[in-house]
Short mmCIF file of C-alpha atoms in Angstrom, two decimals:
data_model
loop_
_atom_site.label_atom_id
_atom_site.label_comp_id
_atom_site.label_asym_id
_atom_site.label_seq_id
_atom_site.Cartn_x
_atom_site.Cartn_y
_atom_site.Cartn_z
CA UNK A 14 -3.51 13.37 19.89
CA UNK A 15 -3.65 13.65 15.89
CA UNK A 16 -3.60 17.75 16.14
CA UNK A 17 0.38 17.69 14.69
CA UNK A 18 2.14 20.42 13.18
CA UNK A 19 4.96 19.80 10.38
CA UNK A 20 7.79 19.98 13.09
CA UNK A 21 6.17 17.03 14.80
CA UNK A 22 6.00 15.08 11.75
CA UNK A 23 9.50 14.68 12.04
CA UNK A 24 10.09 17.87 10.26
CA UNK A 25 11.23 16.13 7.03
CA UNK A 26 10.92 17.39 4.01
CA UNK A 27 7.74 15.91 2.41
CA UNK A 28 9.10 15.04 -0.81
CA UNK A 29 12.13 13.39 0.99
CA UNK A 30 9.14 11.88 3.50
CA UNK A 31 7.48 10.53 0.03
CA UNK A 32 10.77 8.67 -0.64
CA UNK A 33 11.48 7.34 2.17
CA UNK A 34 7.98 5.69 2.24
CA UNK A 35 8.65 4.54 -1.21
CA UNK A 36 11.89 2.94 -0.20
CA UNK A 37 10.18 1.27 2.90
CA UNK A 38 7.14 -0.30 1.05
CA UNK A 39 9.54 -1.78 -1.42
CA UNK A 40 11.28 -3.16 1.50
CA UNK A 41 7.50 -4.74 2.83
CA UNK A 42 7.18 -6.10 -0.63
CA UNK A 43 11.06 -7.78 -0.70
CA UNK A 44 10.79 -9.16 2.50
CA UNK A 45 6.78 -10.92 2.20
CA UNK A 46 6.86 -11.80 -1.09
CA UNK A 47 9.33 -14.87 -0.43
CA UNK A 48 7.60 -15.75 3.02
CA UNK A 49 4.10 -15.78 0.50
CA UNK A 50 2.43 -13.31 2.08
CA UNK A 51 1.18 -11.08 -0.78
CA UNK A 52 -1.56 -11.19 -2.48
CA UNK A 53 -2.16 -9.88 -5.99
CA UNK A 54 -5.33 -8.47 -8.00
CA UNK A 55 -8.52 -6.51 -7.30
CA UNK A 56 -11.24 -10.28 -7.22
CA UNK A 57 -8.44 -11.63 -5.40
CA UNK A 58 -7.80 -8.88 -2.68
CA UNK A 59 -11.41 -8.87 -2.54
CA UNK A 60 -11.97 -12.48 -1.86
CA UNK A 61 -9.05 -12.46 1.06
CA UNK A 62 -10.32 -8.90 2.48
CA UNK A 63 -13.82 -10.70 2.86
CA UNK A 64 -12.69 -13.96 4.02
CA UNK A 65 -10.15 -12.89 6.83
CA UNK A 66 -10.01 -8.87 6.93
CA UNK A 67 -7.73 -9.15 10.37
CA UNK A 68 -4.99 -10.99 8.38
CA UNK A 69 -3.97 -7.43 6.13
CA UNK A 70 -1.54 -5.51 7.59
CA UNK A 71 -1.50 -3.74 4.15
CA UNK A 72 -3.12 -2.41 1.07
CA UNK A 73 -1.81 -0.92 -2.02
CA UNK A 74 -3.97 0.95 -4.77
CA UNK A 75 -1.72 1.46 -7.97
CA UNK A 76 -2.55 3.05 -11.02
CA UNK A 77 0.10 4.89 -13.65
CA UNK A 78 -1.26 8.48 -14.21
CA UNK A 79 -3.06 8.06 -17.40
CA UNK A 80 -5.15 5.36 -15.96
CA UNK A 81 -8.96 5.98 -16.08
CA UNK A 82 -10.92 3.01 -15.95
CA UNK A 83 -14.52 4.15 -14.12
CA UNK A 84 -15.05 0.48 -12.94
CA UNK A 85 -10.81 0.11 -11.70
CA UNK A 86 -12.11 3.54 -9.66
CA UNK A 87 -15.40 1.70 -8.12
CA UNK A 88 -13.63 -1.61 -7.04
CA UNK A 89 -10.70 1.41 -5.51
CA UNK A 90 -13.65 3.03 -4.05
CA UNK A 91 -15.14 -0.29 -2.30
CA UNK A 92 -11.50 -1.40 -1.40
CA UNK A 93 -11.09 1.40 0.17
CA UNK A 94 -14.41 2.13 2.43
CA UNK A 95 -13.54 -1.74 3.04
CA UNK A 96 -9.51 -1.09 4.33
CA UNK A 97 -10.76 2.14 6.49
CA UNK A 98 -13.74 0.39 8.01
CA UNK A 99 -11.27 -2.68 9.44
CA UNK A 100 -8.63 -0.16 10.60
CA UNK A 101 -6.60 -1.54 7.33
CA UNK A 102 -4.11 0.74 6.68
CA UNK A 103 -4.08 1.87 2.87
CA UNK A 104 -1.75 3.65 0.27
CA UNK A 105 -2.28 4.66 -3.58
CA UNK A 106 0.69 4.00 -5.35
CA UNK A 107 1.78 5.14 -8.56
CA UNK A 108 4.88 3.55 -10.87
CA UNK A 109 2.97 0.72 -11.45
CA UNK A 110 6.10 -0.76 -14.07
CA UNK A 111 8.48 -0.64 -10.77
CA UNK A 112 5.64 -2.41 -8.62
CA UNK A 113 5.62 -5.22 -11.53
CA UNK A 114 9.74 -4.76 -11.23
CA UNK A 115 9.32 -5.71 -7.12
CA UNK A 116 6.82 -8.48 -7.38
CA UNK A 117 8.70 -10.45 -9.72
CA UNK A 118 6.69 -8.91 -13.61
CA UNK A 119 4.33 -11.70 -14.88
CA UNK A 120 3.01 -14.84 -14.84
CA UNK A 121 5.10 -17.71 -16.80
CA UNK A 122 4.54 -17.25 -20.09
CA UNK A 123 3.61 -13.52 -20.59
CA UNK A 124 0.03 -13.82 -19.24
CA UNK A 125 -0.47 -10.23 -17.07
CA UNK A 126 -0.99 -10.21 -13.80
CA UNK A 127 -3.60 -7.54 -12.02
CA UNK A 128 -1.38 -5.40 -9.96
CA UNK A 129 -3.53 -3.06 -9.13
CA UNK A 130 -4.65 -3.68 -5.69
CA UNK A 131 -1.68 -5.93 -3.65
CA UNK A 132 -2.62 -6.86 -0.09
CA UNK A 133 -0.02 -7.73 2.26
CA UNK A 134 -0.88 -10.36 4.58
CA UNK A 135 0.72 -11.13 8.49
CA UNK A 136 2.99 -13.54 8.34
CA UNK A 137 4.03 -16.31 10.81
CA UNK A 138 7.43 -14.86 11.13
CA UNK A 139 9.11 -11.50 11.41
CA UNK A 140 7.47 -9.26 8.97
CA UNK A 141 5.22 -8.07 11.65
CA UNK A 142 8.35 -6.94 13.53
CA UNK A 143 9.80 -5.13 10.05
CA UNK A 144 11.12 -2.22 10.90
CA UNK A 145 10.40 -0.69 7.46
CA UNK A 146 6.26 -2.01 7.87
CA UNK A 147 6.43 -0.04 11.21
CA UNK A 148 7.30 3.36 9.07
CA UNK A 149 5.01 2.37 6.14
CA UNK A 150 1.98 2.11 9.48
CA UNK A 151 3.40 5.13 10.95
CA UNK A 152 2.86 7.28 7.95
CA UNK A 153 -0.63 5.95 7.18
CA UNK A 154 -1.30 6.44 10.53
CA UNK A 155 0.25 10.16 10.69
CA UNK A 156 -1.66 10.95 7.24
CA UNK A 157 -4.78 10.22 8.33
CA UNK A 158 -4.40 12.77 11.34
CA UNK A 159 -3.97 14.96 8.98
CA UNK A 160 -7.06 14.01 7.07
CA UNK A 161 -5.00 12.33 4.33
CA UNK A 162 -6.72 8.71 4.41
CA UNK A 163 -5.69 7.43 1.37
CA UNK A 164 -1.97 9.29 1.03
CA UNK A 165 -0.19 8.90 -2.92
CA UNK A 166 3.41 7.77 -3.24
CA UNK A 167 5.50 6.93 -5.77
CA UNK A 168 7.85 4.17 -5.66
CA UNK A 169 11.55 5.29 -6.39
CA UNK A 170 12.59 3.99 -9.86
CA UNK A 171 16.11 2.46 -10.14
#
């Protein structure tokens, strides 16, 4: 069932694949932060993920490349074992100032906000049925057939 070969990937080009995915978990973002279904920051993922695991349909590690904060990487590490354990699907994402451009920057005035675990939560309404959330599971779901658990994508700057 998992044993796939590029072809049936979809035989996209994996940096075009990469993009794509970018492009679609921007779209998750647009369309559940106004229906308040996101939640923001590593204590607070942590408090929802322990309180009500079966409402995340989504988790999103980000870090920028020069990032390396040993205790950021152990709360990453738990997150993670957490996500995988209740069949939470899971991406690292990098471009963390184009995550802070999607959810809106900052707190009123200038405090920063944690973005670097965002959970996305199931909605009441249509986000379930998102097309683009479909594509984002899809790909977590076709990485980790190929033993890619925690994939890395960037989101596309504009």
């Amino acid at each position: 069932m998992c044993n796939m070969t590029l072809e049936e990937t979809g035989g996209e080009d994996s940096t075009e694949r990469m993009e794509s995915v970018g492009q679609d978990v921007e779209n998750v973002l647009s369309s559940a932060l106004p229906q308040g279904c996101i939640i923001v920051g590593v204590y607070e993922a942590a408090k929802s993920l322990n309180a009500d695991p079966d409402n995340v349909v989504l988790c999103l590690l980000a870090t920028d490349d020069d990032e390396e904060d040993v205790a950021l990487q152990i709360h990453f590490t738990l997150i993670q074992a957490f996500c995988c354990e209740n069949d939470i699907n899971i991406l690292r994402v990098s471009n963390m100032r184009r995550l802070a451009e999607i959810l809106g920057g900052g707190k009123p005035g200038g405090e920063p906000v944690d973005l670097h675990c965002v959970l996305v939560t199931n909605p009441q309404s249509a986000l379930c049925k998102d097309p683009a959330l479909s594509k984002v599971n899809r790909f977590c779901r076709d990485s980790r057939c190929l033993d890619q658990w925690v994939p890395v994508i960037n989101l596309p700057d504009r």
